[in-house]
mmCIF file of C-alpha atoms in Angstrom:
data_model
loop_
_atom_site.group_PDB
_atom_site.id
_atom_site.type_symbol
_atom_site.label_atom_id
_atom_site.label_comp_id
_atom_site.label_asym_id
_atom_site.label_seq_id
_atom_site.Cartn_x
_atom_site.Cartn_y
_atom_site.Cartn_z
ATOM 1 C CA MET A 12 -176.590 15.355 -92.326
ATOM 2 C CA ALA A 13 -174.550 16.930 -95.080
ATOM 3 C CA THR A 14 -170.989 17.644 -94.115
ATOM 4 C CA GLN A 15 -168.565 20.480 -93.392
ATOM 5 C CA GLY A 16 -165.038 20.383 -91.981
ATOM 6 C CA GLN A 17 -164.470 21.175 -88.313
ATOM 7 C CA PHE A 18 -161.255 22.968 -87.402
ATOM 8 C CA LEU A 19 -160.369 24.251 -83.929
ATOM 9 C CA GLN A 20 -157.224 26.281 -83.249
ATOM 10 C CA ARG A 21 -155.691 23.288 -81.478
ATOM 11 C CA GLN A 22 -156.789 19.685 -81.239
ATOM 12 C CA LEU A 23 -159.131 19.194 -78.309
ATOM 13 C CA GLN A 24 -157.093 17.678 -75.506
ATOM 14 C CA SER A 25 -159.867 15.652 -73.888
ATOM 15 C CA GLU A 26 -161.439 12.498 -75.244
ATOM 16 C CA CYS A 27 -163.402 12.719 -78.488
ATOM 17 C CA LEU A 28 -166.140 10.122 -78.706
ATOM 18 C CA TYR A 29 -167.354 8.381 -81.829
ATOM 19 C CA LEU A 30 -170.962 7.276 -82.085
ATOM 20 C CA THR A 31 -171.133 4.279 -84.392
ATOM 21 C CA SER A 32 -174.686 5.084 -85.376
ATOM 22 C CA ALA A 33 -176.800 8.183 -84.963
ATOM 23 C CA LEU A 34 -179.630 5.850 -83.974
ATOM 24 C CA GLU A 35 -177.899 3.543 -81.503
ATOM 25 C CA LEU A 36 -178.992 5.394 -78.359
ATOM 26 C CA ARG A 37 -182.383 6.589 -79.502
ATOM 27 C CA ASP A 38 -184.346 3.899 -77.657
ATOM 28 C CA GLY A 39 -182.553 4.444 -74.372
ATOM 29 C CA LEU A 40 -181.490 8.045 -73.904
ATOM 30 C CA ALA A 41 -179.727 8.714 -70.612
ATOM 31 C CA ILE A 42 -181.255 12.183 -70.308
ATOM 32 C CA ILE A 43 -184.329 13.829 -71.758
ATOM 33 C CA TRP A 44 -183.167 17.256 -72.880
ATOM 34 C CA ALA A 45 -186.324 19.154 -71.979
ATOM 35 C CA THR A 46 -184.487 22.456 -71.631
ATOM 36 C CA LYS A 47 -182.385 24.175 -74.251
ATOM 37 C CA LEU A 48 -178.833 23.389 -73.136
ATOM 38 C CA ILE A 49 -177.635 23.031 -76.742
ATOM 39 C CA GLY A 50 -176.762 26.023 -78.902
ATOM 40 C CA ILE A 51 -176.519 25.889 -82.697
ATOM 41 C CA VAL A 52 -175.166 28.657 -84.917
ATOM 42 C CA VAL A 53 -176.486 28.777 -88.470
ATOM 43 C CA PRO A 54 -174.315 31.081 -90.603
ATOM 44 C CA THR A 55 -175.955 32.247 -93.808
ATOM 45 C CA LEU A 56 -175.734 34.867 -96.526
ATOM 46 C CA GLY A 57 -179.514 34.763 -96.899
ATOM 47 C CA MET A 58 -179.235 33.792 -100.556
ATOM 48 C CA ARG A 59 -180.554 30.216 -100.234
ATOM 49 C CA GLN A 60 -183.698 30.820 -98.244
ATOM 50 C CA GLU A 61 -185.502 27.588 -99.084
ATOM 51 C CA MET A 62 -182.459 25.610 -97.970
ATOM 52 C CA LEU A 63 -182.204 27.764 -94.849
ATOM 53 C CA ILE A 64 -185.806 26.991 -93.924
ATOM 54 C CA GLN A 65 -185.190 23.261 -94.443
ATOM 55 C CA CYS A 66 -182.074 23.509 -92.288
ATOM 56 C CA LEU A 67 -183.854 25.305 -89.436
ATOM 57 C CA THR A 68 -186.815 22.924 -89.639
ATOM 58 C CA SER A 69 -184.494 19.918 -89.368
ATOM 59 C CA ILE A 70 -182.941 21.376 -86.206
ATOM 60 C CA LYS A 71 -186.407 21.539 -84.634
ATOM 61 C CA ALA A 72 -186.870 17.839 -85.377
ATOM 62 C CA ALA A 73 -183.390 16.971 -84.077
ATOM 63 C CA GLY A 74 -184.136 18.073 -80.512
ATOM 64 C CA PRO A 75 -184.403 21.112 -78.222
ATOM 65 C CA ALA A 76 -181.796 23.741 -79.084
ATOM 66 C CA PHE A 77 -181.185 27.472 -78.905
ATOM 67 C CA VAL A 78 -180.681 28.523 -82.527
ATOM 68 C CA THR A 79 -178.788 31.663 -83.490
ATOM 69 C CA VAL A 80 -178.711 32.771 -87.122
ATOM 70 C CA VAL A 81 -175.689 34.832 -88.178
ATOM 71 C CA GLY A 82 -176.092 36.749 -91.423
ATOM 72 C CA PRO A 83 -175.910 40.119 -93.175
ATOM 73 C CA HIS A 84 -177.791 42.750 -91.213
ATOM 74 C CA GLU A 85 -179.866 43.601 -94.307
ATOM 75 C CA PHE A 86 -181.154 40.019 -94.477
ATOM 76 C CA ILE A 87 -181.832 39.921 -90.737
ATOM 77 C CA ASP A 88 -183.672 43.248 -90.673
ATOM 78 C CA GLN A 89 -185.629 42.947 -93.895
ATOM 79 C CA GLU A 90 -186.415 39.237 -94.124
ATOM 80 C CA LEU A 91 -185.406 36.924 -91.285
ATOM 81 C CA THR A 92 -187.115 38.897 -88.522
ATOM 82 C CA THR A 93 -190.067 40.106 -90.587
ATOM 83 C CA LEU A 94 -191.251 37.208 -92.780
ATOM 84 C CA SER A 95 -193.785 34.825 -91.274
ATOM 85 C CA ARG A 96 -192.119 31.717 -92.718
ATOM 86 C CA TYR A 97 -189.226 32.109 -90.279
ATOM 87 C CA VAL A 98 -191.393 32.473 -87.171
ATOM 88 C CA GLY A 99 -190.549 29.864 -84.556
ATOM 89 C CA LEU A 100 -187.511 28.522 -86.407
ATOM 90 C CA PHE A 101 -184.797 30.437 -84.536
ATOM 91 C CA ASP A 102 -184.233 32.131 -81.180
ATOM 92 C CA SER A 103 -181.857 34.988 -81.942
ATOM 93 C CA ALA A 104 -180.091 36.679 -84.849
ATOM 94 C CA VAL A 105 -176.634 38.242 -84.947
ATOM 95 C CA SER A 106 -175.141 40.378 -87.692
ATOM 96 C CA ASP A 107 -172.236 38.886 -89.615
ATOM 97 C CA PRO A 108 -168.922 40.566 -88.673
ATOM 98 C CA ARG A 109 -167.838 40.115 -92.322
ATOM 99 C CA GLU A 110 -164.496 38.667 -91.272
ATOM 100 C CA GLY A 111 -165.005 35.170 -92.642
ATOM 101 C CA LEU A 112 -167.038 32.119 -91.711
ATOM 102 C CA ALA A 113 -164.989 31.208 -88.633
ATOM 103 C CA ALA A 114 -165.443 34.697 -87.180
ATOM 104 C CA ALA A 115 -169.184 34.533 -87.841
ATOM 105 C CA ILE A 116 -169.503 31.192 -86.035
ATOM 106 C CA ASN A 117 -167.382 32.394 -83.105
ATOM 107 C CA LYS A 118 -169.563 35.500 -82.751
ATOM 108 C CA GLY A 119 -172.715 33.406 -82.751
ATOM 109 C CA ILE A 120 -171.387 31.087 -80.055
ATOM 110 C CA ARG A 121 -170.248 34.016 -77.902
ATOM 111 C CA ALA A 122 -173.779 35.438 -78.130
ATOM 112 C CA PHE A 123 -175.419 32.330 -76.649
ATOM 113 C CA PRO A 124 -177.024 32.663 -73.215
ATOM 114 C CA ASP A 125 -174.775 31.596 -70.344
ATOM 115 C CA GLU A 126 -176.778 28.427 -69.676
ATOM 116 C CA ILE A 127 -175.871 26.926 -73.054
ATOM 117 C CA GLU A 128 -173.398 24.120 -72.324
ATOM 118 C CA LEU A 129 -173.076 22.283 -75.655
ATOM 119 C CA VAL A 130 -172.487 23.956 -79.012
ATOM 120 C CA THR A 131 -172.100 23.324 -82.714
ATOM 121 C CA TRP A 132 -172.887 24.991 -86.025
ATOM 122 C CA LEU A 133 -174.741 23.979 -89.153
ATOM 123 C CA GLY A 134 -174.432 25.381 -92.661
ATOM 124 C CA ASP A 135 -177.630 26.668 -94.220
ATOM 125 C CA ASP A 136 -177.460 23.838 -96.780
ATOM 126 C CA ASP A 137 -177.030 21.107 -94.144
ATOM 127 C CA LEU A 138 -179.638 19.028 -92.309
ATOM 128 C CA LEU A 139 -179.854 17.118 -89.034
ATOM 129 C CA HIS A 140 -181.460 13.708 -88.624
ATOM 130 C CA GLU A 141 -184.535 13.529 -86.419
ATOM 131 C CA GLY A 142 -183.520 13.048 -82.777
ATOM 132 C CA ALA A 143 -179.805 13.542 -83.505
ATOM 133 C CA LEU A 144 -179.198 16.214 -80.860
ATOM 134 C CA GLY A 145 -180.641 14.113 -78.059
ATOM 135 C CA VAL A 146 -178.423 11.197 -79.046
ATOM 136 C CA LEU A 147 -175.263 13.299 -79.134
ATOM 137 C CA ALA A 148 -176.047 15.154 -75.898
ATOM 138 C CA SER A 149 -176.793 11.942 -74.037
ATOM 139 C CA LYS A 150 -173.463 10.475 -75.140
ATOM 140 C CA LEU A 151 -171.623 13.492 -73.749
ATOM 141 C CA SER A 152 -173.635 13.338 -70.552
ATOM 142 C CA ALA A 153 -172.582 9.730 -70.047
ATOM 143 C CA ASN A 154 -168.917 10.658 -70.648
ATOM 144 C CA PRO A 155 -168.179 13.817 -68.613
ATOM 145 C CA GLY A 156 -164.487 13.817 -69.571
ATOM 146 C CA ALA A 157 -165.187 14.079 -73.288
ATOM 147 C CA SER A 158 -164.851 17.389 -75.119
ATOM 148 C CA ALA A 159 -166.766 16.368 -78.219
ATOM 149 C CA VAL A 160 -168.819 13.627 -79.799
ATOM 150 C CA PHE A 161 -169.529 12.817 -83.426
ATOM 151 C CA GLY A 162 -171.350 10.215 -85.449
ATOM 152 C CA ARG A 163 -171.768 9.136 -89.024
ATOM 153 C CA CYS A 164 -172.814 11.669 -91.616
ATOM 154 C CA ASP A 165 -174.824 11.143 -94.783
ATOM 155 C CA PHE A 166 -174.037 13.001 -97.992
ATOM 156 C CA VAL A 167 -177.186 14.025 -99.840
ATOM 157 C CA ASP A 168 -177.899 15.622 -103.202
ATOM 158 C CA SER A 169 -180.216 18.565 -103.877
ATOM 159 C CA GLN A 170 -183.195 16.191 -103.892
ATOM 160 C CA GLY A 171 -182.339 14.791 -100.455
ATOM 161 C CA LYS A 172 -181.135 11.449 -101.843
ATOM 162 C CA VAL A 173 -178.268 9.853 -99.904
ATOM 163 C CA PHE A 174 -175.305 9.052 -102.147
ATOM 164 C CA GLY A 175 -172.580 8.450 -99.558
ATOM 165 C CA ARG A 176 -171.715 8.233 -95.873
ATOM 166 C CA SER A 177 -168.652 9.130 -93.830
ATOM 167 C CA ARG A 178 -167.183 5.898 -92.473
ATOM 168 C CA PHE A 179 -163.891 6.875 -90.867
ATOM 169 C CA GLY A 180 -165.324 6.392 -87.376
ATOM 170 C CA ARG A 181 -162.744 6.199 -84.605
ATOM 171 C CA PHE A 182 -159.938 6.355 -87.185
ATOM 172 C CA ALA A 183 -160.854 10.010 -87.776
ATOM 173 C CA VAL A 184 -159.635 10.910 -84.279
ATOM 174 C CA ALA A 185 -156.350 9.020 -84.726
ATOM 175 C CA LEU A 186 -155.716 10.722 -88.076
ATOM 176 C CA LEU A 187 -156.045 14.243 -86.627
ATOM 177 C CA LYS A 188 -152.438 14.274 -85.415
ATOM 178 C CA PHE A 189 -151.270 13.673 -88.981
ATOM 179 C CA GLY A 190 -153.235 16.615 -90.366
ATOM 180 C CA PRO A 191 -156.351 15.429 -92.225
ATOM 181 C CA ASP A 192 -159.705 16.050 -90.557
ATOM 182 C CA PHE A 193 -162.312 13.417 -91.359
ATOM 183 C CA ILE A 194 -164.643 14.239 -88.462
ATOM 184 C CA PRO A 195 -168.013 15.202 -89.999
ATOM 185 C CA GLN A 196 -168.729 18.525 -88.320
ATOM 186 C CA PRO A 197 -172.537 18.567 -88.743
ATOM 187 C CA ALA A 198 -172.630 15.224 -86.930
ATOM 188 C CA SER A 199 -170.692 16.644 -83.969
ATOM 189 C CA LEU A 200 -171.338 18.419 -80.687
ATOM 190 C CA PHE A 201 -168.833 20.206 -78.429
ATOM 191 C CA ARG A 202 -168.680 21.259 -74.811
ATOM 192 C CA ARG A 203 -168.801 25.039 -74.863
ATOM 193 C CA LYS A 204 -166.208 25.482 -72.121
ATOM 194 C CA HIS A 205 -163.682 23.376 -74.066
ATOM 195 C CA PHE A 206 -164.480 25.156 -77.337
ATOM 196 C CA ASN A 207 -163.775 28.455 -75.574
ATOM 197 C CA HIS A 208 -160.659 27.046 -73.893
ATOM 198 C CA VAL A 209 -158.927 26.486 -77.231
ATOM 199 C CA GLY A 210 -159.984 29.914 -78.471
ATOM 200 C CA GLY A 211 -162.838 28.830 -80.733
ATOM 201 C CA LEU A 212 -162.365 28.470 -84.464
ATOM 202 C CA ASP A 213 -159.174 29.676 -86.125
ATOM 203 C CA THR A 214 -160.221 32.811 -88.013
ATOM 204 C CA SER A 215 -157.247 32.548 -90.376
ATOM 205 C CA LEU A 216 -159.011 29.620 -92.066
ATOM 206 C CA LYS A 217 -161.229 30.783 -94.916
ATOM 207 C CA LEU A 218 -161.878 27.734 -97.095
ATOM 208 C CA ALA A 219 -161.636 24.852 -94.648
ATOM 209 C CA PHE A 220 -165.273 24.296 -93.764
ATOM 210 C CA ASP A 221 -166.496 22.101 -96.623
ATOM 211 C CA LEU A 222 -165.095 18.589 -97.029
#
């Protein structure tokens, strides 16, 4: 997973779980997520289409999810919904409100079907590890009081080669009250009702989504 920053309007008040390894629960998942209870927003300008396809393909490998692409209406109408290479890679498309990235993500999450319980977003240049969504969802299922869960996050170059990894772990949660956010957003998953409770993402933030 490549990384972006995650900023909510206020710090989530419930417990935030840290998964020491994205693989630690893979052999013993508490729940098989056979239905799409997870929603993922993929905001894009439609200018990096090969990366977008890789991103959407990685979500398919990460586990069942309802995927909403948010982008310029021209891209949605003329390419995303008409080109065969995108068939089967997303479930819905929403036009970008052109009010910044936070507003685009909030709009995508609001557009999810009511049954979606867990949410996150992924930049069009980010990737998910195979099976990652099932691991994260199972951790939340086993901890009903938690608002969010996150794990480690690999930093990769344009060739897909890993050159670093986020290692703040549980310290990232403790550091939130001092200001810095070291929680790797692409490696995270939130309960939708808690995301909505704090008002979603702060739309006054314009440049806070890439660490």
